[in-house]
CSV table of C-alpha atoms in Angstrom, one decimal:
chain,number,residue,atom,x,y,z
F,1324,ASN,CA,10.5,10.7,-2.4
F,1325,ALA,CA,6.8,9.9,-2.4
F,1326,GLY,CA,6.3,11.6,1.0
F,1327,VAL,CA,3.3,10.4,2.9
F,1328,THR,CA,0.9,8.1,1.0
F,1329,GLN,CA,-2.6,7.1,1.9
F,1330,THR,CA,-4.9,4.4,0.5
F,1331,PRO,CA,-7.7,4.3,-0.4
F,1332,LYS,CA,-8.6,7.8,-1.4
F,1333,PHE,CA,-12.3,7.1,-1.0
F,1334,GLN,CA,-14.2,4.3,0.8
F,1335,VAL,CA,-17.9,3.5,1.5
F,1336,LEU,CA,-18.6,1.1,4.2
F,1337,LYS,CA,-21.8,-0.4,5.8
F,1338,THR,CA,-22.3,-0.2,9.6
F,1339,GLY,CA,-20.5,-3.0,11.3
F,1340,GLN,CA,-17.9,-3.6,8.5
F,1341,SER,CA,-14.3,-3.4,9.3
F,1342,MET,CA,-11.5,-2.0,7.2
F,1343,THR,CA,-7.8,-0.8,7.4
F,1344,LEU,CA,-6.7,2.6,6.1
F,1345,GLN,CA,-3.2,2.5,4.9
F,1346,CYS,CA,-0.4,5.0,5.5
F,1347,ALA,CA,3.2,4.8,4.5
F,1348,GLN,CA,6.1,7.3,4.4
F,1349,ASP,CA,9.5,7.1,2.8
F,1350,MET,CA,11.2,9.8,4.8
F,1351,ASN,CA,12.5,7.6,7.6
F,1352,HIS,CA,10.3,9.5,10.0
F,1353,GLU,CA,10.0,8.1,13.5
F,1354,TYR,CA,6.8,9.9,14.5
F,1355,MET,CA,3.5,9.1,12.7
F,1356,SER,CA,0.0,10.0,13.5
F,1357,TRP,CA,-3.7,9.8,12.5
F,1358,TYR,CA,-6.2,12.6,12.5
F,1359,ARG,CA,-9.8,12.9,11.5
F,1360,GLN,CA,-11.2,16.0,10.1
F,1361,ASP,CA,-14.9,16.9,10.5
F,1362,PRO,CA,-16.6,20.1,9.4
F,1363,GLY,CA,-16.3,22.8,12.1
F,1364,MET,CA,-14.2,20.5,14.3
F,1365,GLY,CA,-10.7,21.0,12.9
F,1366,LEU,CA,-8.3,18.0,13.1
F,1367,ARG,CA,-8.6,15.7,16.1
F,1368,LEU,CA,-5.8,13.3,17.0
F,1369,ILE,CA,-6.9,9.6,16.9
F,1370,HIS,CA,-3.5,7.7,17.6
F,1371,TYR,CA,0.2,8.4,17.3
F,1372,SER,CA,3.4,6.5,17.3
F,1373,VAL,CA,6.9,7.7,18.3
F,1374,GLY,CA,8.7,4.8,16.7
F,1375,ALA,CA,8.2,1.1,15.6
F,1376,GLY,CA,6.4,-0.9,18.3
F,1377,ILE,CA,5.3,2.1,20.3
F,1378,THR,CA,1.7,3.6,20.0
F,1379,ASP,CA,-0.4,5.8,22.1
F,1380,GLN,CA,-3.9,7.3,22.2
F,1381,GLY,CA,-4.9,10.8,21.1
F,1382,GLU,CA,-8.1,12.7,21.7
F,1383,VAL,CA,-10.6,10.4,19.9
F,1384,PRO,CA,-9.2,6.8,20.0
F,1385,ASN,CA,-12.4,4.9,20.6
F,1386,GLY,CA,-13.4,2.6,17.7
F,1387,TYR,CA,-9.9,2.6,16.2
F,1388,ASN,CA,-6.8,0.4,16.5
F,1389,VAL,CA,-3.3,1.0,15.3
F,1390,SER,CA,0.0,-0.9,15.3
F,1391,ARG,CA,3.5,0.1,14.1
F,1392,SER,CA,5.5,-2.9,13.1
F,1393,THR,CA,7.9,-1.0,10.8
F,1394,THR,CA,9.1,2.6,10.6
F,1395,GLU,CA,7.4,3.2,7.2
F,1396,ASP,CA,3.9,2.0,7.9
F,1397,PHE,CA,1.2,3.0,10.3
F,1398,PRO,CA,-2.2,1.4,9.4
F,1399,LEU,CA,-5.5,2.5,11.1
F,1400,ARG,CA,-8.1,-0.2,11.7
F,1401,LEU,CA,-11.8,0.3,12.2
F,1402,LEU,CA,-13.1,-2.8,13.8
F,1403,SER,CA,-16.8,-2.2,13.5
F,1404,ALA,CA,-17.6,0.9,11.5
F,1405,ALA,CA,-20.3,3.3,12.7
F,1406,PRO,CA,-21.9,6.3,10.9
F,1407,SER,CA,-20.2,8.6,13.4
F,1408,GLN,CA,-16.8,7.5,11.9
F,1409,THR,CA,-17.8,9.1,8.5
F,1410,SER,CA,-14.9,11.7,8.2
F,1411,VAL,CA,-11.8,12.5,6.3
F,1412,TYR,CA,-8.7,10.8,7.7
F,1413,PHE,CA,-5.3,12.2,7.5
F,1414,CYS,CA,-2.0,10.6,8.2
F,1415,ALA,CA,1.0,12.7,9.2
F,1416,SER,CA,4.7,12.0,9.9
F,1417,SER,CA,7.7,13.8,11.2
F,1418,TYR,CA,11.3,12.9,12.2
F,1419,SER,CA,11.1,13.7,15.8
F,1420,GLY,CA,7.6,14.7,16.7
F,1421,PRO,CA,5.7,17.8,17.8
F,1422,GLY,CA,7.2,17.8,21.3
F,1423,LEU,CA,10.4,19.0,19.8
F,1424,GLY,CA,8.7,21.4,17.4
F,1425,ASP,CA,9.0,19.3,14.3
F,1426,THR,CA,6.9,20.0,11.2
F,1427,GLN,CA,4.3,17.5,10.4
F,1428,TYR,CA,4.0,16.2,6.8
F,1429,PHE,CA,0.5,15.2,5.8
F,1430,GLY,CA,-0.9,12.7,3.3
F,1431,PRO,CA,-3.7,13.5,0.9
F,1432,GLY,CA,-6.4,12.0,3.1
F,1433,THR,CA,-8.9,9.2,2.9
F,1434,ARG,CA,-12.6,10.1,2.7
F,1435,LEU,CA,-14.7,7.5,4.4
F,1436,THR,CA,-18.4,7.2,4.4
F,1437,VAL,CA,-20.3,4.7,6.7
F,1438,LEU,CA,-23.8,4.1,5.8
A,431,ALA,CA,-3.3,19.9,28.2
A,432,GLN,CA,-2.9,22.4,25.5
A,433,SER,CA,-5.7,23.9,23.4
A,434,VAL,CA,-6.3,26.4,20.6
A,435,THR,CA,-9.0,28.9,19.8
A,436,GLN,CA,-9.4,30.4,16.4
A,437,LEU,CA,-11.7,33.3,16.4
A,438,GLY,CA,-13.8,33.4,13.3
A,439,SER,CA,-14.7,30.3,11.4
A,440,HIS,CA,-15.0,32.3,8.2
A,441,VAL,CA,-13.1,35.5,7.2
A,442,SER,CA,-13.7,37.3,3.9
A,443,VAL,CA,-11.4,40.0,2.5
A,444,SER,CA,-11.0,41.8,-0.8
A,445,GLU,CA,-8.0,41.1,-3.0
A,446,GLY,CA,-5.2,43.4,-1.9
A,447,ALA,CA,-6.6,43.8,1.7
A,448,LEU,CA,-4.9,43.0,4.9
A,449,VAL,CA,-5.4,39.3,6.0
A,450,LEU,CA,-5.7,38.8,9.9
A,451,LEU,CA,-6.4,35.4,11.2
A,452,ARG,CA,-6.6,35.1,15.0
A,453,CYS,CA,-5.2,32.3,17.2
A,454,ASN,CA,-5.1,32.1,21.0
A,455,TYR,CA,-3.6,29.1,22.8
A,456,SER,CA,-3.5,27.6,26.2
A,457,SER,CA,-0.5,25.6,27.4
A,458,SER,CA,0.9,24.7,30.8
A,459,VAL,CA,4.4,24.7,29.4
A,460,PRO,CA,6.2,26.9,26.8
A,461,PRO,CA,4.5,26.1,23.5
A,462,TYR,CA,5.5,25.4,20.0
A,463,LEU,CA,3.0,27.1,17.6
A,464,PHE,CA,2.2,26.3,14.0
A,465,TRP,CA,0.0,27.6,11.2
A,466,TYR,CA,-1.0,25.1,8.5
A,467,VAL,CA,-2.9,25.7,5.3
A,468,GLN,CA,-5.3,23.4,3.5
A,469,TYR,CA,-6.3,24.0,-0.1
A,470,PRO,CA,-9.6,22.4,-1.3
A,471,ASN,CA,-9.4,18.5,-1.4
A,472,GLN,CA,-5.8,18.5,-0.3
A,473,GLY,CA,-3.8,17.6,2.9
A,474,LEU,CA,-2.3,20.3,5.2
A,475,GLN,CA,1.0,22.0,4.6
A,476,LEU,CA,3.1,24.1,7.0
A,477,LEU,CA,2.9,27.9,6.5
A,478,LEU,CA,5.1,28.8,9.4
A,479,LYS,CA,6.1,27.9,13.0
A,480,TYR,CA,7.4,29.3,16.2
A,481,THR,CA,9.9,27.2,18.2
A,482,THR,CA,12.2,29.5,20.0
A,483,GLY,CA,14.0,32.8,19.3
A,484,ALA,CA,12.6,35.6,17.3
A,485,THR,CA,8.9,36.1,18.1
A,486,LEU,CA,8.0,37.4,14.6
A,487,VAL,CA,8.1,34.4,12.3
A,488,LYS,CA,7.9,34.7,8.5
A,489,GLY,CA,6.5,31.9,6.4
A,490,ILE,CA,5.8,31.0,2.8
A,491,ASN,CA,3.5,33.0,0.4
A,492,GLY,CA,4.2,36.3,2.3
A,493,PHE,CA,2.5,35.2,5.6
A,494,GLU,CA,3.9,36.0,9.0
A,495,ALA,CA,2.9,35.6,12.6
A,496,GLU,CA,4.0,37.0,15.9
A,497,PHE,CA,4.2,35.0,19.2
A,498,LYS,CA,2.9,37.2,22.1
A,499,LYS,CA,3.4,35.3,25.3
A,500,SER,CA,1.5,37.9,27.5
A,501,GLU,CA,-1.5,37.7,25.2
A,502,THR,CA,-1.2,33.9,24.6
A,503,SER,CA,-1.7,34.7,20.9
A,504,PHE,CA,-0.1,33.8,17.5
A,505,HIS,CA,-2.1,35.7,15.0
A,506,LEU,CA,-1.4,35.2,11.2
A,507,THR,CA,-1.1,38.2,8.9
A,508,LYS,CA,-0.5,39.0,5.3
A,509,PRO,CA,-0.3,42.6,4.1
A,510,SER,CA,-2.0,42.0,0.7
A,511,ALA,CA,-4.4,39.1,0.0
A,512,HIS,CA,-4.2,37.3,-3.3
A,513,MET,CA,-6.9,35.2,-4.8
A,514,SER,CA,-4.6,32.1,-4.4
A,515,ASP,CA,-4.7,32.6,-0.6
A,516,ALA,CA,-8.3,31.3,-0.5
A,517,ALA,CA,-8.0,28.2,1.7
A,518,GLU,CA,-8.7,27.0,5.3
A,519,TYR,CA,-6.1,27.8,7.8
A,520,PHE,CA,-5.4,25.9,11.0
A,521,CYS,CA,-3.4,27.0,14.1
A,522,ALA,CA,-1.9,24.2,16.2
A,523,VAL,CA,0.1,24.0,19.4
A,524,SER,CA,2.3,21.5,21.0
A,525,GLU,CA,4.1,21.5,24.3
A,526,GLN,CA,7.9,21.8,24.5
A,527,GLY,CA,9.3,18.6,25.9
A,528,GLY,CA,5.7,17.6,26.7
A,529,SER,CA,3.4,15.0,25.3
A,530,GLU,CA,3.9,14.2,21.6
A,531,LYS,CA,0.5,15.6,20.7
A,532,LEU,CA,-0.3,18.3,18.3
A,533,VAL,CA,-3.6,20.0,19.0
A,534,PHE,CA,-5.3,22.0,16.2
A,535,GLY,CA,-7.9,24.7,16.3
A,536,LYS,CA,-11.1,24.4,14.4
A,537,GLY,CA,-9.9,26.3,11.4
A,538,THR,CA,-10.6,29.6,9.7
A,539,LYS,CA,-11.9,29.5,6.1
A,540,LEU,CA,-10.5,32.5,4.1
A,541,THR,CA,-12.4,33.8,1.1
A,542,VAL,CA,-10.7,36.4,-1.1
A,543,ASN,CA,-13.1,38.5,-3.2
A,544,PRO,CA,-12.0,40.1,-6.5
């Protein structure tokens, strides 16, 4: 199993550009989520999904869109990048979600810089 | 809504010394509690978790944590630090049967001195 994969590893954008961060898992996990990590802020939840076709907002959803058309994939879209979105983004997945105490499996992260 | 406070953004210990990383949580329902570790330039991996049952939980690499409901704490300990323990440690909480949100603390960076 590849586990949770994220592409790209690094990305530089200009303000106003759009892009999609890819996340895929091959563990047949129902729950997937996106976090951003900023120095001194820990990890903050952006969006999450409890299954294909179902998504919900986390703590910091503004400026980000998600969709979940398949169990395996959970892309994160930045519609119009801003410097405040400079961060490291992590995707995570689990079979049944944190509400049942399930362990989250994290991808290696995408480091995004917005100029 | 749940929240986590980690006391001390940086902790420094000598090799062989006790490691104690503090975590206090707030939750309106019984919590699930987690400790994750992040090595430089990597993703997070689970150290240990408390779901139900025994309040003293043992994890990987000799770490353990004790759930104390009366103190709303879940402190992480290791009797003897090793150089390879240098990393950032995150405490996290979710609510049993509640929203499917995992909330993280701000992290504690552990330095181990030779």
